[in-house]
mmCIF file of C-alpha atoms in Angstrom:
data_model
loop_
_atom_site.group_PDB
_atom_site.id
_atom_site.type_symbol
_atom_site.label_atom_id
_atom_site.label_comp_id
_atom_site.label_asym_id
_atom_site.label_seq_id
_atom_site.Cartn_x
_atom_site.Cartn_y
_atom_site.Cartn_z
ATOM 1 C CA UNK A 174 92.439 135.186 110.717
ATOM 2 C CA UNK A 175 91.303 136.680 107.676
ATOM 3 C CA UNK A 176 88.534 138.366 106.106
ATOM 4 C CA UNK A 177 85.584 135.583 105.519
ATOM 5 C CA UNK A 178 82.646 135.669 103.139
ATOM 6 C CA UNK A 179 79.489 133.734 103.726
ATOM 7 C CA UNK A 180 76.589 132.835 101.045
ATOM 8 C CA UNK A 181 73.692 130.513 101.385
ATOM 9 C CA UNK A 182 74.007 128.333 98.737
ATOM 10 C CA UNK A 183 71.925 125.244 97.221
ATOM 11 C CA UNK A 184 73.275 122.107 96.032
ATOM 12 C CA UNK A 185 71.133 119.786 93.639
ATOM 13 C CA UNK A 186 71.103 116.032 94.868
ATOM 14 C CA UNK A 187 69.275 112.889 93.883
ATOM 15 C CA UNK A 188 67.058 113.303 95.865
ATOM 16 C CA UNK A 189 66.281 117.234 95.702
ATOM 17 C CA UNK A 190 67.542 120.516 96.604
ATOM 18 C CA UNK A 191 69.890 120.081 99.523
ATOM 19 C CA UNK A 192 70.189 124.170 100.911
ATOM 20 C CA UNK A 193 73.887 124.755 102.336
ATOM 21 C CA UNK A 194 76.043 127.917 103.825
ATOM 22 C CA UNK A 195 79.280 128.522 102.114
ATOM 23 C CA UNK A 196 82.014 130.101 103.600
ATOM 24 C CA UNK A 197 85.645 130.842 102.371
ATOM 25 C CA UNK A 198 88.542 133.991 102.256
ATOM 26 C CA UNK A 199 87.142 137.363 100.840
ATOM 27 C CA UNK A 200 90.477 137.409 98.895
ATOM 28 C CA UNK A 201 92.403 134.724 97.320
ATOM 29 C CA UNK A 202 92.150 131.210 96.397
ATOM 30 C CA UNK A 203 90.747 128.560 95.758
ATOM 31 C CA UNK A 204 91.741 127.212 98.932
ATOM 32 C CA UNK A 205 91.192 123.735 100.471
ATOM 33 C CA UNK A 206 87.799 122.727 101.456
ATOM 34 C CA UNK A 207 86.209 121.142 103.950
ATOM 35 C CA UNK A 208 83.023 119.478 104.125
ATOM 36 C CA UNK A 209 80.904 120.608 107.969
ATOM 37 C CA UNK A 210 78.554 117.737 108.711
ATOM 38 C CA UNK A 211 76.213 119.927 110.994
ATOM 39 C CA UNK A 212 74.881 118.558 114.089
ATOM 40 C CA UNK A 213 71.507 117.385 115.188
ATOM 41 C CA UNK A 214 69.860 120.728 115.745
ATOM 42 C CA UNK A 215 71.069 121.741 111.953
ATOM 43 C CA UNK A 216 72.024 124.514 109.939
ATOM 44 C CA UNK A 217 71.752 128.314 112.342
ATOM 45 C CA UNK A 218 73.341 130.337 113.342
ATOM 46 C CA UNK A 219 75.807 129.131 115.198
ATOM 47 C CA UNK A 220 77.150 126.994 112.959
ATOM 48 C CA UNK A 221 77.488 129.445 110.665
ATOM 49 C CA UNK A 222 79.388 131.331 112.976
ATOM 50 C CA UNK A 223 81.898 127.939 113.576
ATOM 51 C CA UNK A 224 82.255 127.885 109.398
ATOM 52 C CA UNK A 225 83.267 131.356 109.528
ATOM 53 C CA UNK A 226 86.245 130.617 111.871
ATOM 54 C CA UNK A 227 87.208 127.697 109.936
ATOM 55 C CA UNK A 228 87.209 129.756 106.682
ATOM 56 C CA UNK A 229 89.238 132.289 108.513
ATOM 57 C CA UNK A 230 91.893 129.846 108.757
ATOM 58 C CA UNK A 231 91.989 129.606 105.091
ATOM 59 C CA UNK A 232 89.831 127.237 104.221
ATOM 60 C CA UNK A 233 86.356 127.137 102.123
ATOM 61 C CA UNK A 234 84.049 125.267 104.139
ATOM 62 C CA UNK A 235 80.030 123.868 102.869
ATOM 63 C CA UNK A 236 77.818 123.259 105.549
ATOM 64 C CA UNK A 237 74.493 121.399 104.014
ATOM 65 C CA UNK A 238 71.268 121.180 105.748
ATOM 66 C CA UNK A 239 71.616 117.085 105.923
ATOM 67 C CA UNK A 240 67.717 117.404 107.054
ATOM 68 C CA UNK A 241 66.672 118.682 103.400
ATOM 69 C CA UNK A 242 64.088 115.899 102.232
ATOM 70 C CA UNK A 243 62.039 117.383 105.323
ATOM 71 C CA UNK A 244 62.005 121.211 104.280
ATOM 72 C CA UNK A 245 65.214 124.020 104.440
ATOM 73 C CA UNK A 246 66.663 124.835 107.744
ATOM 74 C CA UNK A 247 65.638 125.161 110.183
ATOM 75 C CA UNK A 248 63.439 122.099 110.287
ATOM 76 C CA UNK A 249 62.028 123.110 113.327
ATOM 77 C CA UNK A 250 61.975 126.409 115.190
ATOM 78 C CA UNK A 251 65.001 126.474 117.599
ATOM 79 C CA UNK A 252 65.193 128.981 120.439
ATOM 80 C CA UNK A 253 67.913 131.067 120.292
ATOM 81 C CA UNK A 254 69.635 129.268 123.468
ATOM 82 C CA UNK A 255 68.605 125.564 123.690
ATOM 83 C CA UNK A 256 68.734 124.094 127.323
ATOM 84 C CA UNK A 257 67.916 120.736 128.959
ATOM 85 C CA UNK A 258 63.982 121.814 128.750
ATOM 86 C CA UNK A 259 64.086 122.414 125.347
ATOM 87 C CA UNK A 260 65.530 119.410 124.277
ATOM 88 C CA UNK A 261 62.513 116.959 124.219
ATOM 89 C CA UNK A 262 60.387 118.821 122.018
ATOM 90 C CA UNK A 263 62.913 119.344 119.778
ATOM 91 C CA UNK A 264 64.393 116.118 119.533
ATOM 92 C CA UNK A 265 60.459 115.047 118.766
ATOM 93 C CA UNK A 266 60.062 117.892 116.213
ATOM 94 C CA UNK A 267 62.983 116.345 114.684
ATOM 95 C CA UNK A 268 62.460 112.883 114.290
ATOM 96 C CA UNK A 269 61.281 112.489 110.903
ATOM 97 C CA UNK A 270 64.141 113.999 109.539
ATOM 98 C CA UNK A 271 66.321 111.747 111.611
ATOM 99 C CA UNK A 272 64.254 108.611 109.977
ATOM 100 C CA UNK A 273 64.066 110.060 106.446
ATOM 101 C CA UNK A 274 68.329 110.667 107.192
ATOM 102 C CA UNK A 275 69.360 106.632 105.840
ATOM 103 C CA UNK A 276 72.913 105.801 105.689
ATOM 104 C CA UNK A 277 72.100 105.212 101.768
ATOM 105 C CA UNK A 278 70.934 107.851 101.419
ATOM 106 C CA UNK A 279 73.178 110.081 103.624
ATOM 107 C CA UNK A 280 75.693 108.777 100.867
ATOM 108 C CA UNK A 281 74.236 109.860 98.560
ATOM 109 C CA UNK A 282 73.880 113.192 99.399
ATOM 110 C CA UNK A 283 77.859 112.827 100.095
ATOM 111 C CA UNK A 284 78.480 112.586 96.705
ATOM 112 C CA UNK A 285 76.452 114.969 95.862
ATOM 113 C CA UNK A 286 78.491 117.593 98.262
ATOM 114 C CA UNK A 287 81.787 116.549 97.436
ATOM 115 C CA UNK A 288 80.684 116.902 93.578
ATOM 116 C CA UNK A 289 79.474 120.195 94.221
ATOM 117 C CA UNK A 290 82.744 121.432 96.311
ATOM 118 C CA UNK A 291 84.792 119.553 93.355
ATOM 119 C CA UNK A 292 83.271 122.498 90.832
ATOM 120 C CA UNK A 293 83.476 124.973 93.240
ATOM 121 C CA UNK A 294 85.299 128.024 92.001
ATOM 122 C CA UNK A 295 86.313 128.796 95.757
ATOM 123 C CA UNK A 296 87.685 125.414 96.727
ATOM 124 C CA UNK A 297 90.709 124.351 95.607
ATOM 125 C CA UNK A 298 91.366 120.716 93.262
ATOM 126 C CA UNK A 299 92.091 117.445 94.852
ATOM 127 C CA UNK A 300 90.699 115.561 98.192
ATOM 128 C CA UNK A 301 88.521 117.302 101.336
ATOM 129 C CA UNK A 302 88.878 117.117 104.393
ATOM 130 C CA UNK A 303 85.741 116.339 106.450
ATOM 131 C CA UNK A 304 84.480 117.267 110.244
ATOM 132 C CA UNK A 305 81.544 116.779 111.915
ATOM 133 C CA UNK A 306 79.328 117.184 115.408
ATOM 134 C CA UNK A 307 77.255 114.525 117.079
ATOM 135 C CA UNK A 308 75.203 113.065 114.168
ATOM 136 C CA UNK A 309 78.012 115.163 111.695
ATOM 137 C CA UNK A 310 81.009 112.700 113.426
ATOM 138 C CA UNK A 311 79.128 109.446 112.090
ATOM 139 C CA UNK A 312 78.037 111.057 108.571
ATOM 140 C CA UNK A 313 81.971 111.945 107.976
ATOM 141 C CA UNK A 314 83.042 108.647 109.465
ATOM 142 C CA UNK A 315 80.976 106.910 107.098
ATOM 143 C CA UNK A 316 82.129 109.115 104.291
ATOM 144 C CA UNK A 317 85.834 108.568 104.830
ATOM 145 C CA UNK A 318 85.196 105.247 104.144
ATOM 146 C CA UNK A 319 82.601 105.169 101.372
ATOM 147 C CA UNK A 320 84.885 107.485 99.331
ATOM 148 C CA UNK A 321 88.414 106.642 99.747
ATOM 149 C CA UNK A 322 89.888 108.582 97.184
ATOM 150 C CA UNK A 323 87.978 111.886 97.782
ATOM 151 C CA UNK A 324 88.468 112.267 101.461
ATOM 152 C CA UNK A 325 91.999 113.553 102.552
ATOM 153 C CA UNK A 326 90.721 113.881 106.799
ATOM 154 C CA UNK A 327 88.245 113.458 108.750
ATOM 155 C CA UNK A 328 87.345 114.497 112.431
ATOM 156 C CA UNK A 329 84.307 114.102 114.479
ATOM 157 C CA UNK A 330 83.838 115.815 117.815
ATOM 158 C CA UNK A 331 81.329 114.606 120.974
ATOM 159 C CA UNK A 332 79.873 111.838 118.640
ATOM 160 C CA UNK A 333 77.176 109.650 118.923
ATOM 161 C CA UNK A 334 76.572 106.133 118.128
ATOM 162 C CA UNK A 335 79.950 105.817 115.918
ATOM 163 C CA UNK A 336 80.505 101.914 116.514
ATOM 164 C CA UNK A 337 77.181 100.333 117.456
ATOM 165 C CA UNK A 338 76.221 96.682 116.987
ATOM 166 C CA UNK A 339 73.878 97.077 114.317
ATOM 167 C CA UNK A 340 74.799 96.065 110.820
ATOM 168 C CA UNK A 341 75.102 99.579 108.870
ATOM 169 C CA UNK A 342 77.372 100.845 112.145
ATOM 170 C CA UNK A 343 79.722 103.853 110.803
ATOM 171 C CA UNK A 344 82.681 102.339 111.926
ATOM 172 C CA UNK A 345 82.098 99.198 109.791
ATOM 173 C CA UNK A 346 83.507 101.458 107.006
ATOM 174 C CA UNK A 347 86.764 101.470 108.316
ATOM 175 C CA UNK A 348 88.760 98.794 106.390
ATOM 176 C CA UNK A 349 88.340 101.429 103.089
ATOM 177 C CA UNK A 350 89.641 104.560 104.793
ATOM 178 C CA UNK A 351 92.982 105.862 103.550
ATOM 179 C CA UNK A 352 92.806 109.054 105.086
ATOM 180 C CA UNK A 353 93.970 110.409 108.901
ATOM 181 C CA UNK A 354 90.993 110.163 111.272
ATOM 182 C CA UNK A 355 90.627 112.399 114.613
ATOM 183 C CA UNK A 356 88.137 112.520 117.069
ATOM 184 C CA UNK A 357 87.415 114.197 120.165
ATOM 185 C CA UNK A 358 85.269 112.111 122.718
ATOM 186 C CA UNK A 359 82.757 114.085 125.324
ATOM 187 C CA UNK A 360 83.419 112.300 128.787
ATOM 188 C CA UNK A 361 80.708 109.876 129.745
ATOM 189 C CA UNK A 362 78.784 110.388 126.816
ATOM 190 C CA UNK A 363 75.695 108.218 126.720
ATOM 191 C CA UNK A 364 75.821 108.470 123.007
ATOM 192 C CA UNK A 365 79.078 107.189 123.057
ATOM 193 C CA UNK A 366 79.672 104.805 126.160
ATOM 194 C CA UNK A 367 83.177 103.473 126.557
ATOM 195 C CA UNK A 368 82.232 99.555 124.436
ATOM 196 C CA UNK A 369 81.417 101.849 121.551
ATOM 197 C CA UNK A 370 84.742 103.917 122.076
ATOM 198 C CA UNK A 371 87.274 101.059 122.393
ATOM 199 C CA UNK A 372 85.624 99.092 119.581
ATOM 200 C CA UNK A 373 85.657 102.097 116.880
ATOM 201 C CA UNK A 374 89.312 102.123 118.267
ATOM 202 C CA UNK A 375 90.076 98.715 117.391
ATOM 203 C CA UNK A 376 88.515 99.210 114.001
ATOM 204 C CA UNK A 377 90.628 101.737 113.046
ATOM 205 C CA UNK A 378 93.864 99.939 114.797
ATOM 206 C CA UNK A 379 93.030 97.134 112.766
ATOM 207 C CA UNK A 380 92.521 98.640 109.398
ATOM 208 C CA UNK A 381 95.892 100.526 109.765
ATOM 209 C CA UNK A 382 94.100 103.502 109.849
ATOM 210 C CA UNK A 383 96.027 106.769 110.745
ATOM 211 C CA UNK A 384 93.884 107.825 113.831
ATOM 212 C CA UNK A 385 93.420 109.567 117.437
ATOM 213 C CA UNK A 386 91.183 109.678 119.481
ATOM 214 C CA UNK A 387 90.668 111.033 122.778
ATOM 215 C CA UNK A 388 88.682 111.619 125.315
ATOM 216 C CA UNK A 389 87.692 115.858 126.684
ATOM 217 C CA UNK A 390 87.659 114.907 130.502
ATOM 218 C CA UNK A 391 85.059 117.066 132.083
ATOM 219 C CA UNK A 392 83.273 117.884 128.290
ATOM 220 C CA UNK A 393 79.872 116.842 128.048
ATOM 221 C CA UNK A 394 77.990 115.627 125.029
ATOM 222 C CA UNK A 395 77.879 119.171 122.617
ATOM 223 C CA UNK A 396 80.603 120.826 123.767
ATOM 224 C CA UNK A 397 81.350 122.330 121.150
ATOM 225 C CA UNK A 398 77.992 124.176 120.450
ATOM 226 C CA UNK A 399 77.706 127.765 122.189
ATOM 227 C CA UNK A 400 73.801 128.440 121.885
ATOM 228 C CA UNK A 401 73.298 125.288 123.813
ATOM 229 C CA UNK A 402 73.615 124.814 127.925
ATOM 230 C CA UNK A 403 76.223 122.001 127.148
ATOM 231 C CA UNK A 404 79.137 124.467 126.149
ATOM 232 C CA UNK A 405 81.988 124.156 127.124
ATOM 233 C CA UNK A 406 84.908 126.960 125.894
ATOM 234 C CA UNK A 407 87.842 125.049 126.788
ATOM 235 C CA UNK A 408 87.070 122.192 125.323
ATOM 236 C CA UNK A 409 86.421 123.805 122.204
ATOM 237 C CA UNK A 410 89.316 125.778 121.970
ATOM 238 C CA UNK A 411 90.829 122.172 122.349
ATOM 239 C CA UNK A 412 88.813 121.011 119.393
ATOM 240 C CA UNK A 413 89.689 123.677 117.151
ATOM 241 C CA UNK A 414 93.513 123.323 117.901
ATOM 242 C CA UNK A 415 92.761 119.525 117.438
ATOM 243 C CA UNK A 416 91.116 120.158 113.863
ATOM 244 C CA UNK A 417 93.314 122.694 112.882
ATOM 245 C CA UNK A 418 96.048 120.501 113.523
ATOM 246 C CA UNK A 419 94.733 117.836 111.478
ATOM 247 C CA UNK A 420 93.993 119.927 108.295
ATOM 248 C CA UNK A 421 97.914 121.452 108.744
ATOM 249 C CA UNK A 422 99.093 117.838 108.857
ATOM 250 C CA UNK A 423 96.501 116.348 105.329
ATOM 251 C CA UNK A 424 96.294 119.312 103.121
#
């Protein structure tokens, strides 16, 4: 691992200033970049902290505050360790940033990022790769697919409501991704029941798109995220071998 730095930055969008961390090698570059679709508590610490190990593996990594039409992160005041108790209030706090969040405009703001990392002096020219964390895993699901060209990965991890009936589901996309797709399921996710797992499967299994996806036996939904009671350290040394992995294999 090498030496990372980290600097808030802001990114202009259609619809406003979108603020964002930035993280990439002290020395060097431009390296590769990847695109962090934050999860449903946003931009803190923490995820700071997870773009700063990424970067350390030589990559420049943007982390926007998806949430920015509702004010910059945090939207609302997190504790510094969020457990089951906490999670009701928050979730409630948080709800008109989930509703002002379309998928149109979620896309937009996608374009907006991947223009932004395409002028970045830190990130290096061609396709990103993208990864993402409960909400994150459907916002670069659906950006895989809504640009093609611009997208060489994507990964989502203990996603939520990825292939749902509804008409603007994420894994509708699928039929325009040309990039390799990874995800890593939480076990018995209510977010992500086992009808929604096997039919984002067969989407991507019948778009010919390069894909795995498994399930973390044991890993519940937010694995991945250490300030929250749902943590769960060997499944996310399992994710980052998983999303290493990927970015060795597409970059």
């Amino acid at each position: 691992m090498t030496a990372v730095q980290g600097t808030a930055v802001d990114i202009r969008t259609e619809d406003g200033v979108c603020d964002a961390y930035l993280a990439h090698p002290a020395e060097g570059g431009p390296h590769p970049a990847v695109l962090f679709y934050m999860d449903a508590f946003g931009l803190r610490p923490q995820l700071r902290s997870m773009a700063d190990r990424l970067a350390g593996g030589g990559y420049t990594v943007l982390v926007p505050n998806v949430f920015h039409r509702n004010g910059r992160a945090p939207v609302a005041e997190l504790p510094e360790f969020i457990d089951p108790a906490a999670r009701p209030d928050l979730f409630r706090l948080l709800g008109p940033a989930f509703e002002a969040l379309t998928p149109d405009r979620a896309m937009r703001d996608a374009d907006a990022y991947l223009r932004w990392l395409q002028a970045c002096p830190a990130a290096a020219d061609g396709p990103v790769a993208l990864t993402g964390y409960c909400m994150g895993a459907g916002l670069a699901l659906r950006t895989a697919g809504t640009f093609p060209d611009r997208v060489a990965a994507a990964a989502g991890f203990h996603g939520a409501n990825l292939a749902t009936e509804a008409a603007d589901s994420p894994h509708l996309v699928a039929g325009r991704i040309t990039g390799e797709l990874y995800f890593g399921h939480a076990d018995q996710d209510p977010g992500l029941p086992a009808e929604q797992q096997e039919r984002l499967t067969a989407a991507l299994t019948a778009a010919g798109v390069r894909h795995t996806c498994e399930v973390y036996e044991g890993a519940p939904h937010g694995y991945t995220q250490a300030d929250t009671a749902a943590y769960d350290p060997a499944a996310t040394e399992r994710h980052w071998e998983a999303l290493l992995g990927l970015l060795e294999r597409t970059f």
